[in-house]
XYZ file of C-alpha atoms in Angstrom:
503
model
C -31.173 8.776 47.073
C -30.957 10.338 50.596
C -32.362 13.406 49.707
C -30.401 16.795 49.015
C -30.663 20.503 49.702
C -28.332 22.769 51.865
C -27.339 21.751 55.186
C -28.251 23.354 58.791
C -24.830 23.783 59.790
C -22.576 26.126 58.000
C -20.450 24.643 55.351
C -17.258 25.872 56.626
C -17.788 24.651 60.054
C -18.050 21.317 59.144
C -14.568 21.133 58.206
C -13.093 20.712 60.989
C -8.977 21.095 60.350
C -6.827 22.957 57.528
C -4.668 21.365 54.615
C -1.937 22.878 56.423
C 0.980 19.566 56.456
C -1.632 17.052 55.252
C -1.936 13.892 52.648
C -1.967 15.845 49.456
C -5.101 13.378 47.681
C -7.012 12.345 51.045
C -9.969 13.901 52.716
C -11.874 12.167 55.321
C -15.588 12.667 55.224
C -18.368 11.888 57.993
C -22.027 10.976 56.563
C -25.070 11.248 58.620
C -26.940 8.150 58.743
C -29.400 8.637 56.316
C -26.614 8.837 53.709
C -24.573 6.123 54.857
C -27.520 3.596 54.607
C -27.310 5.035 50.660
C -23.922 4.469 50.196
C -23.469 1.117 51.977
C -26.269 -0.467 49.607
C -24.582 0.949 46.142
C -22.119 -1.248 45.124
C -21.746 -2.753 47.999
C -19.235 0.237 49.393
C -18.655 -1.290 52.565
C -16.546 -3.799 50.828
C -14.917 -2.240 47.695
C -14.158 1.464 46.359
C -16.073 2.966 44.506
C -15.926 6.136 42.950
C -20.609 7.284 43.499
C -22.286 6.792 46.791
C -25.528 6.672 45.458
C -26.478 10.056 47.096
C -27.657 12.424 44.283
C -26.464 15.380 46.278
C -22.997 14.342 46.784
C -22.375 12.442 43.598
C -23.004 16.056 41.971
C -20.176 17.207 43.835
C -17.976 14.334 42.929
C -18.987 14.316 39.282
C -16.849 17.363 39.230
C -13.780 16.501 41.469
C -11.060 13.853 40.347
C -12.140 11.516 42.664
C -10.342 8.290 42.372
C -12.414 6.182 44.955
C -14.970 6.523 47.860
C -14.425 3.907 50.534
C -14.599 3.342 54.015
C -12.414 4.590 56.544
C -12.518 1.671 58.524
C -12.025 -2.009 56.975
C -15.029 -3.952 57.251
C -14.664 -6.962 59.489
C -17.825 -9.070 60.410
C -16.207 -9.867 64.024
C -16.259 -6.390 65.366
C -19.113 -4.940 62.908
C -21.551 -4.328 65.709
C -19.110 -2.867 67.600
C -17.707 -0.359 64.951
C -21.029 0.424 64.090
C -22.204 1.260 67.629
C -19.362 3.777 67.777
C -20.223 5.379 64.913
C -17.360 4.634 62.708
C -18.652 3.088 59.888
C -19.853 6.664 59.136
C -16.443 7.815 58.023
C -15.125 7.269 54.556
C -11.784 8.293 52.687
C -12.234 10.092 49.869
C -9.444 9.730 47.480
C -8.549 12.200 44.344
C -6.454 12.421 41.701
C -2.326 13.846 41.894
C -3.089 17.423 42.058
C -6.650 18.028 43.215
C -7.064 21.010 44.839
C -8.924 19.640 47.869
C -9.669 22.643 49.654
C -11.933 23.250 47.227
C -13.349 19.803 47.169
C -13.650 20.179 51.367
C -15.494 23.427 50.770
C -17.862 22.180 48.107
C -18.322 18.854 50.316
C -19.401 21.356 53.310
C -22.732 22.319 51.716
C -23.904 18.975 51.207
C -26.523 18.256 53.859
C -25.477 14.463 54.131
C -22.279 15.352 54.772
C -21.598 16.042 58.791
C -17.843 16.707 58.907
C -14.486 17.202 56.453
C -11.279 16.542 57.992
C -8.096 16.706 56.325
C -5.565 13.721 56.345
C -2.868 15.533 58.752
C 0.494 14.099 58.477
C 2.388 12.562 61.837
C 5.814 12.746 62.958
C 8.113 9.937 64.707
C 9.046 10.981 67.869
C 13.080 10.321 67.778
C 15.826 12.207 67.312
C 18.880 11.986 65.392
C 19.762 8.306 63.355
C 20.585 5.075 65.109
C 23.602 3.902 66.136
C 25.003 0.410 65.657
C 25.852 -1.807 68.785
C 28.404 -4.561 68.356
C 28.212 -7.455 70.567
C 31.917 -9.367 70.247
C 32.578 -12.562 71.106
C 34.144 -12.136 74.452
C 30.621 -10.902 75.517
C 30.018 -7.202 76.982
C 31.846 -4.115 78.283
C 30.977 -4.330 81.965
C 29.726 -6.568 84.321
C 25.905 -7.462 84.837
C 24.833 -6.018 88.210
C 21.124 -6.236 87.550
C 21.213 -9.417 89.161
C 18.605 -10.729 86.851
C 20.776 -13.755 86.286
C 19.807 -13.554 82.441
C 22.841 -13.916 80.167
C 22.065 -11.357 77.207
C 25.350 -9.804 76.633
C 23.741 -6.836 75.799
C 22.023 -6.275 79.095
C 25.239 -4.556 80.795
C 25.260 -1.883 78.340
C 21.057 -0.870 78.793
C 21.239 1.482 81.612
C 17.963 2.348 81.110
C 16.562 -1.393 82.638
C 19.423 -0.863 85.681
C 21.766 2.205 86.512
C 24.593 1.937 89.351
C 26.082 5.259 88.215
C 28.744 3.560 85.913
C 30.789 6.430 84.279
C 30.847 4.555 80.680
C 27.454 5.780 80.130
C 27.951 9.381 81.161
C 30.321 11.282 83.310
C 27.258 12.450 85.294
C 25.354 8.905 85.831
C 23.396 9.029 88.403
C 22.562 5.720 90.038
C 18.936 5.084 89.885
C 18.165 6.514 86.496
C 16.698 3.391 85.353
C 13.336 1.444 85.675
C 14.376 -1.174 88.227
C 12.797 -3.912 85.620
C 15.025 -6.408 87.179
C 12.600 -6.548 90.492
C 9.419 -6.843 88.197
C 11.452 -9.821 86.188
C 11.644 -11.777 89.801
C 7.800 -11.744 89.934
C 6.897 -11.969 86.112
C 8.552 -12.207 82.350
C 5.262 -10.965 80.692
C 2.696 -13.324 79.350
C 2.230 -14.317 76.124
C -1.626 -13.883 76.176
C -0.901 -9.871 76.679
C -0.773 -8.722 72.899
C 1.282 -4.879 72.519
C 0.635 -3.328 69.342
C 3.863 -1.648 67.451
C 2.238 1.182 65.515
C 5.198 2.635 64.228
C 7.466 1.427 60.797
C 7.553 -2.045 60.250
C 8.943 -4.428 63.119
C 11.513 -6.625 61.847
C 9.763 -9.884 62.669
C 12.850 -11.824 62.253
C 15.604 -10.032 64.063
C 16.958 -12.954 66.227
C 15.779 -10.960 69.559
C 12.416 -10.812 68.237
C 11.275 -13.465 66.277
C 9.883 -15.444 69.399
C 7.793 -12.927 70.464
C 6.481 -12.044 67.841
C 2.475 -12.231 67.347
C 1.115 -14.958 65.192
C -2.431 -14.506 63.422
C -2.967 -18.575 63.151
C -5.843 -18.391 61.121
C -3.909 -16.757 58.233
C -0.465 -18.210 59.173
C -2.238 -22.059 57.889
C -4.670 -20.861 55.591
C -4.645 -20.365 52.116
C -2.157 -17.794 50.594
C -3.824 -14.839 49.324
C -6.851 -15.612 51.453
C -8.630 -13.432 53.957
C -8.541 -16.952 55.977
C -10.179 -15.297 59.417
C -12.918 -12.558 58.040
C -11.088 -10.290 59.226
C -10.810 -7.723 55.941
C -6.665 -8.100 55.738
C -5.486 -11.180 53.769
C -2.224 -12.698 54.817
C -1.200 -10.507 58.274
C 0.634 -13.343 59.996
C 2.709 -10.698 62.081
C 0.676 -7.617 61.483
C -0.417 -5.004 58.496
C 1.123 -2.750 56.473
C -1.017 0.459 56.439
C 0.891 2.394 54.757
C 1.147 0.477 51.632
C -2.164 -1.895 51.962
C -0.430 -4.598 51.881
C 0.791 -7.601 54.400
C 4.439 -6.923 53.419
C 5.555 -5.373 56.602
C 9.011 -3.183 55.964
C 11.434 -1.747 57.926
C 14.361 -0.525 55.847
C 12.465 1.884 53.008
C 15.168 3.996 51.305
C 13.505 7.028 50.635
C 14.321 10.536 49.771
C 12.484 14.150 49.952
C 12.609 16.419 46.868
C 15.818 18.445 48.044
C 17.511 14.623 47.987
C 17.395 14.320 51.780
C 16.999 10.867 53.313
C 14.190 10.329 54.763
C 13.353 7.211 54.477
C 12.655 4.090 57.165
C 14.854 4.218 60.503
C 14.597 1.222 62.192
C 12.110 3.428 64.247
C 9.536 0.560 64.823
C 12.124 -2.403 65.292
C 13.862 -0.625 67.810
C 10.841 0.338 69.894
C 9.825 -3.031 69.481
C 12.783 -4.456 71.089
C 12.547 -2.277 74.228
C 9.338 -3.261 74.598
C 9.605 -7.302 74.102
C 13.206 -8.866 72.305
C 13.688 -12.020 74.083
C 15.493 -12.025 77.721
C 17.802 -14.805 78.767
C 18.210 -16.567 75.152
C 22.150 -15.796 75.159
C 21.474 -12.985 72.397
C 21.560 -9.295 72.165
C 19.591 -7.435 74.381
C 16.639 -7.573 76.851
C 12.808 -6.193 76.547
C 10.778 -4.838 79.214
C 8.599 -7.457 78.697
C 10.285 -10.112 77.000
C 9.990 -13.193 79.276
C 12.283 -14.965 81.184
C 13.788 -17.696 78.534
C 11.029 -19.873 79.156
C 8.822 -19.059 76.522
C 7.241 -16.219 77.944
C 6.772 -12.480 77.430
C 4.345 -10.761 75.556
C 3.720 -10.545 72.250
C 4.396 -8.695 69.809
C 2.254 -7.174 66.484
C 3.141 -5.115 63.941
C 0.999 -2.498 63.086
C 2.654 -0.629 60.073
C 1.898 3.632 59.711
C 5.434 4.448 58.620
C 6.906 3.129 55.121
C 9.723 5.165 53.492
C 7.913 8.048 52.344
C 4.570 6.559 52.373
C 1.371 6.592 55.412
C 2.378 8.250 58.331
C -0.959 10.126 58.369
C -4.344 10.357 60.393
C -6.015 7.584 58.239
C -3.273 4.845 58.542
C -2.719 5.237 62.018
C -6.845 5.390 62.854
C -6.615 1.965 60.749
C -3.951 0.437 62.374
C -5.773 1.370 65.605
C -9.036 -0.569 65.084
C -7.216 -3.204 63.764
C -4.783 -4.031 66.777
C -7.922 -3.415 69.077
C -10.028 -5.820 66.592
C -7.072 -8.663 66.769
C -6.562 -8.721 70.561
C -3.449 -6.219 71.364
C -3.939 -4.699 74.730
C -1.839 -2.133 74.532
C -0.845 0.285 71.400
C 2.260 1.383 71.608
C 2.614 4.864 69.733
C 6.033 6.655 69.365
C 4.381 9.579 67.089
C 2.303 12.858 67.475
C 2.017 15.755 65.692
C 4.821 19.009 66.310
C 3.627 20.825 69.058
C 3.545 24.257 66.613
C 0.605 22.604 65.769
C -2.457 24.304 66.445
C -3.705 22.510 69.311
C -4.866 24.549 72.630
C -6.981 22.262 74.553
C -8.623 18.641 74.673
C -11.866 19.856 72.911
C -9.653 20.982 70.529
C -8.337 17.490 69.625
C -11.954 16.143 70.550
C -13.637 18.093 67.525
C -10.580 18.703 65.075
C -9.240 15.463 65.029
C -12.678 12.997 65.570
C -11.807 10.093 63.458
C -8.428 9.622 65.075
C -9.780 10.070 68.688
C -12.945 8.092 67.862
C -10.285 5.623 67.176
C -8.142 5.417 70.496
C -11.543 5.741 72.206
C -12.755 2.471 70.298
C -9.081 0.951 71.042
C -9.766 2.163 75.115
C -13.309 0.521 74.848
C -12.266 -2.567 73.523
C -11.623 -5.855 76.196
C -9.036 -8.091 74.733
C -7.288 -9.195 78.046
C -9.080 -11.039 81.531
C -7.785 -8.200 83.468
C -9.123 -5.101 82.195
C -12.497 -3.573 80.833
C -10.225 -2.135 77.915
C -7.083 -1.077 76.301
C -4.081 0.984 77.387
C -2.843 4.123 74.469
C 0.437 4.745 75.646
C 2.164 7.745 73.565
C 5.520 9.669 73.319
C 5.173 13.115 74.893
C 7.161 14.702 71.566
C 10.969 16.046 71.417
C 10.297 19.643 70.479
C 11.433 20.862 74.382
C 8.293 22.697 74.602
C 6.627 22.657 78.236
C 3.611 21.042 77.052
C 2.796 17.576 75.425
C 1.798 17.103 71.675
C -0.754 15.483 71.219
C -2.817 13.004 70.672
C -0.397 11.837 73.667
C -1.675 14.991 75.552
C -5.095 14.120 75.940
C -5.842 13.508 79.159
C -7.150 10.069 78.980
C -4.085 8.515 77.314
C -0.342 8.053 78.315
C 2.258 10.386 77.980
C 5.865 10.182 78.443
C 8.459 12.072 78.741
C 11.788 11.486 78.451
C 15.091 11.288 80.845
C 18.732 10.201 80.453
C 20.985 8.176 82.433
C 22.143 11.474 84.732
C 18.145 11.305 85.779
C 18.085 14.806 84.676
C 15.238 15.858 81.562
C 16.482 14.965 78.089
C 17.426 18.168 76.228
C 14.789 17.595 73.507
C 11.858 16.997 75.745
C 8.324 17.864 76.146
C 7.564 18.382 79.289
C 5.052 20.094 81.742
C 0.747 19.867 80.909
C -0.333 16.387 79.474
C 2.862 14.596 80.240
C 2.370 11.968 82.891
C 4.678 10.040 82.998
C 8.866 9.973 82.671
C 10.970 7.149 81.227
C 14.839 6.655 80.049
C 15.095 7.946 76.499
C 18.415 8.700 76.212
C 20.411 11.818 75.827
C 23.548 12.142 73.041
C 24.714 15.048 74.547
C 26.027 13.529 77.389
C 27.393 10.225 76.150
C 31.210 10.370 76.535
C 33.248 11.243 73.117
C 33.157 8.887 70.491
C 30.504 6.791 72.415
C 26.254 6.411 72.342
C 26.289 5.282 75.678
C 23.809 7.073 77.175
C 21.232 6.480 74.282
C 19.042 3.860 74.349
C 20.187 0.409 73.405
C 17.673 -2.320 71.289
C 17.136 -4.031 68.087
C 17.513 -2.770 64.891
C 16.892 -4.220 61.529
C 20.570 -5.244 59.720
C 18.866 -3.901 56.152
C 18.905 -0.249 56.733
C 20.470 1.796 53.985
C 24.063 2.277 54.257
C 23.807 6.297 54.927
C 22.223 5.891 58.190
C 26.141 4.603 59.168
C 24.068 1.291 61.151
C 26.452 -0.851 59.120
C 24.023 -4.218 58.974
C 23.740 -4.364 62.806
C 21.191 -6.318 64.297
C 21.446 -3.740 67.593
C 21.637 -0.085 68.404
C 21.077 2.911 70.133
C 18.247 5.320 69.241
C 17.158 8.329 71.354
C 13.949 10.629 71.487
C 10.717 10.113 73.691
C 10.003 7.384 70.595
C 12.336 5.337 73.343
C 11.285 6.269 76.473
C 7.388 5.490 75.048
C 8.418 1.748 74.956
C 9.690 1.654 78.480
C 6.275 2.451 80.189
C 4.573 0.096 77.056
C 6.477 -2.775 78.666
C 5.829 -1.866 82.472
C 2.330 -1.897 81.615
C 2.276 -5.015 80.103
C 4.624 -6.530 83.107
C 1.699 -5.041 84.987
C -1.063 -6.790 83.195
C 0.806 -9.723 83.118
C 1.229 -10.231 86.962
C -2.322 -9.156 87.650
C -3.383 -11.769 85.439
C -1.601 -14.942 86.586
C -2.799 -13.239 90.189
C -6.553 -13.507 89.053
C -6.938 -9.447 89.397
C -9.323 -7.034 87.461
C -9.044 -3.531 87.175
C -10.995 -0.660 85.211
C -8.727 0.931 83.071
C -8.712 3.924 85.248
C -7.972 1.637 88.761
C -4.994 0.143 86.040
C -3.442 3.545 85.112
């Protein structure tokens, strides 16, 4: 074994959060080294769960917890091994214990075992919308107004997103201002996005066959013509053509979970990821529904599009999916991750060594995402993060560290939208809509994409393929598609940045 005794460092500062809104049968656990090269040669842990490490000192402990299984955090995957092990994270493993472990208890008998460096409980996340979606019919006659953008694309939807171009039309809110847009139609004249420029959707499941996204979507090759139920490229996820599910461990990616809370609430899948999705990348110019950011130009261009799954009905949506989902879209090539989520800014976070010590395996994780070159243009990646909707003058975080995006959120008057973060760690503004000014009966000044038509009938979307959705969850996607217009032009120019010349 790797030896035993009491550790240097106090037991209860090793853990490093509180159970306080967290996964009620996860703890994460960081082993020092010696420990780690223990558990990774009993029963071959870095590969399968197992329930011992091989560690006399820390098998005593879980001799007398439910544990259920011991297994690493992060998936093993002999492409980027060298890499996740030069960042330290094959260190962390997910404990997992039976329904109704008290694992406070388990954290604080965890604490005194020397091998063990650091506890951290499995926080729970938040989306960062507000309010359900709204459907969006597109009849047959085509749309309400006329297309100003002078784009020249024919997506009947295009008229109606305000948020891509803004002449002050009244139908959107009696106090448009003109302007209150991102101007996306000048960027289209110079570049669609590329399809080499991979955004990650970490979010609920992206419908990958709405007809406005299906083109852009992703498409892991390797596993798309190998053999079913194969892990066809090595790299630890069998059969993610599109993406992973992280929430359920599975490749069936979902996007209309019907799920309910214990008072018989709905709270189940919104659309959430399929409708950031869409802002980001649903196909321009293809005579359907709506536009993306960086959806292309009707040539088969614009970016692409993988689904990274956190949210699923009532299941993931915590600090160990999302830190998954991470490595993942940095292991598979996305250059961006696109992350509509945080944590409620009555959380207890004061400062960035806050986050930087209380939440380590999820920062280790965006760091390892930043560090990772999967494009010609930069040395890394781009975390791009909604600012939060609790109208508090400060960003949540992780979006508020001060290395990563975040963005706040205006509507199509140009003015703040009512449920904003705003002020320290926000850092950049982008249309998210605001329902309080969209004229009476209307959602007009919400913001318009794709939605999946499967969503449970209470949500009122009534099976439409589009609709409006508002929250700094859709002004997040906004600045995820400029950047990725960005990258794309640098690219076909031949340009290099650092990821701080880029930002």
């Amino acid at each position: 074994n790797a030896g035993g005794g009491t550790s240097a460092q106090t037991p209860s500062a090793k853990i490093v959060n509180t159970s306080a809104d967290a996964a009620a049968e996860t703890l994460l656990v960081y082993f020092n080294d010696r420990a780690v090269e223990t558990i990774e040669s009993t029963a071959a842990a870095t590969r399968t769960a197992a329930t011992r490490s091989g560690v006399a000192s820390v098998d005593d402990v879980l001799s007398r917890l439910e544990i259920v299984s011991l297994e690493r955090l992060f998936t093993y995957d002999a492409r980027s091994e060298e890499q996740t092990r030069a960042a330290g994270l094959h260190k962390w493993y997910i404990l997992t214990f039976g329904q109704g472990a008290d694992l406070e208890k388990a954290a604080r008998e965890l604490a005194g075992v020397a091998e063990v460096s650091r506890i951290q409980f499995d926080t729970k996340l938040q989306k960062a919308s507000v309010g359900n979606p709204m459907p969006f019919r597109i009849d047959e006659t085509g749309t309400t107004r006329a297309d100003f953008s002078g784009s020249g694309f024919n997506d009947p939807g295009l008229p109606s997103q305000w948020h891509y171009s803004n002449n002050g039309d009244k139908m959107f809110a009696a106090t448009t201002a003109a302007g209150a847009d991102i101007n996306v139609p000048e960027a289209w004249k110079l570049t669609g996005g590329s399809p080499s420029i991979i955004v990650a959707i970490v979010d609920e499941g992206v419908k990958y066959t709405n007809p406005d996204l299906a083109d852009n979507m992703w498409v892991n090759k390797a596993e798309l013509n190998g053999a079913a139920n194969t892990d066809n490229d090595g790299n630890g996820y069998k059969n993610d053509v599109h993406g992973y599910n992280f929430a359920t461990n599975s490749s069936d990616l979902t996007w209309s979970v019907s799920h309910y809370d214990n008072k018989g609430k709905y709270d189940g899948d919104s659309g959430h990821g399929t409708h950031v999705a869409g802002t980001v990348a649903a196909v321009n110019n293809n005579g359907k529904g709506v536009c993306g950011v960086a959806g292309g130009t009707g040539s088969n261009d614009g970016v692409k599009l993988m689904s990274c799954q956190i949210f699923s009905g009532g299941k993931g949506g915590t600090i160990s999916t999302s830190v998954r989902a991470i490595k993942y879209a940095a292991d598979n090539g996305a250059s961006i991750i696109q992350c509509s989520w945080g944590y409620p800014t009555q959380s207890p976070f004061t400062s960035d060594s806050y986050y930087e010590r209380n939440y380590a395996a999820e920062k280790e994780a965006i760091d390892y995402f930043v560090s990772k070159k999967n494009n010609d243009v930069l040395d890394g990646g781009l975390a791009i993060f909604a600012a939060g909707n609790d109208a508090t003058n400060f960003a949540s975080y992780p979006g508020g560290y001060r290395s990563y995006f975040s963005v706040t959120s205006f509507g199509p008057d140009y003015l703040p939208a009512y449920y904003t973060n705003y002020g320290p760690g926000c850092n950049v503004a982008a249309p998210g809509g605001d329902a309080s000014i969209s004229p009476a009966g209307t959602s007009a000044a919400q913001v318009l994409s794709t939605l999946p038509s499967e969503l449970p009938a209470e949500l009122g979307t009534d099976g439409a393929d589009y609709g409006y959705m508002q929250g700094t969850s859709m002004a997040c996607p906004h600045v995820s598609g400029v950047a990725a217009l960005g990258l794309s032009y640098a690219l076909a120019k031949g340009r290099h940045y650092t990821v701080d010349e880029f930002k």
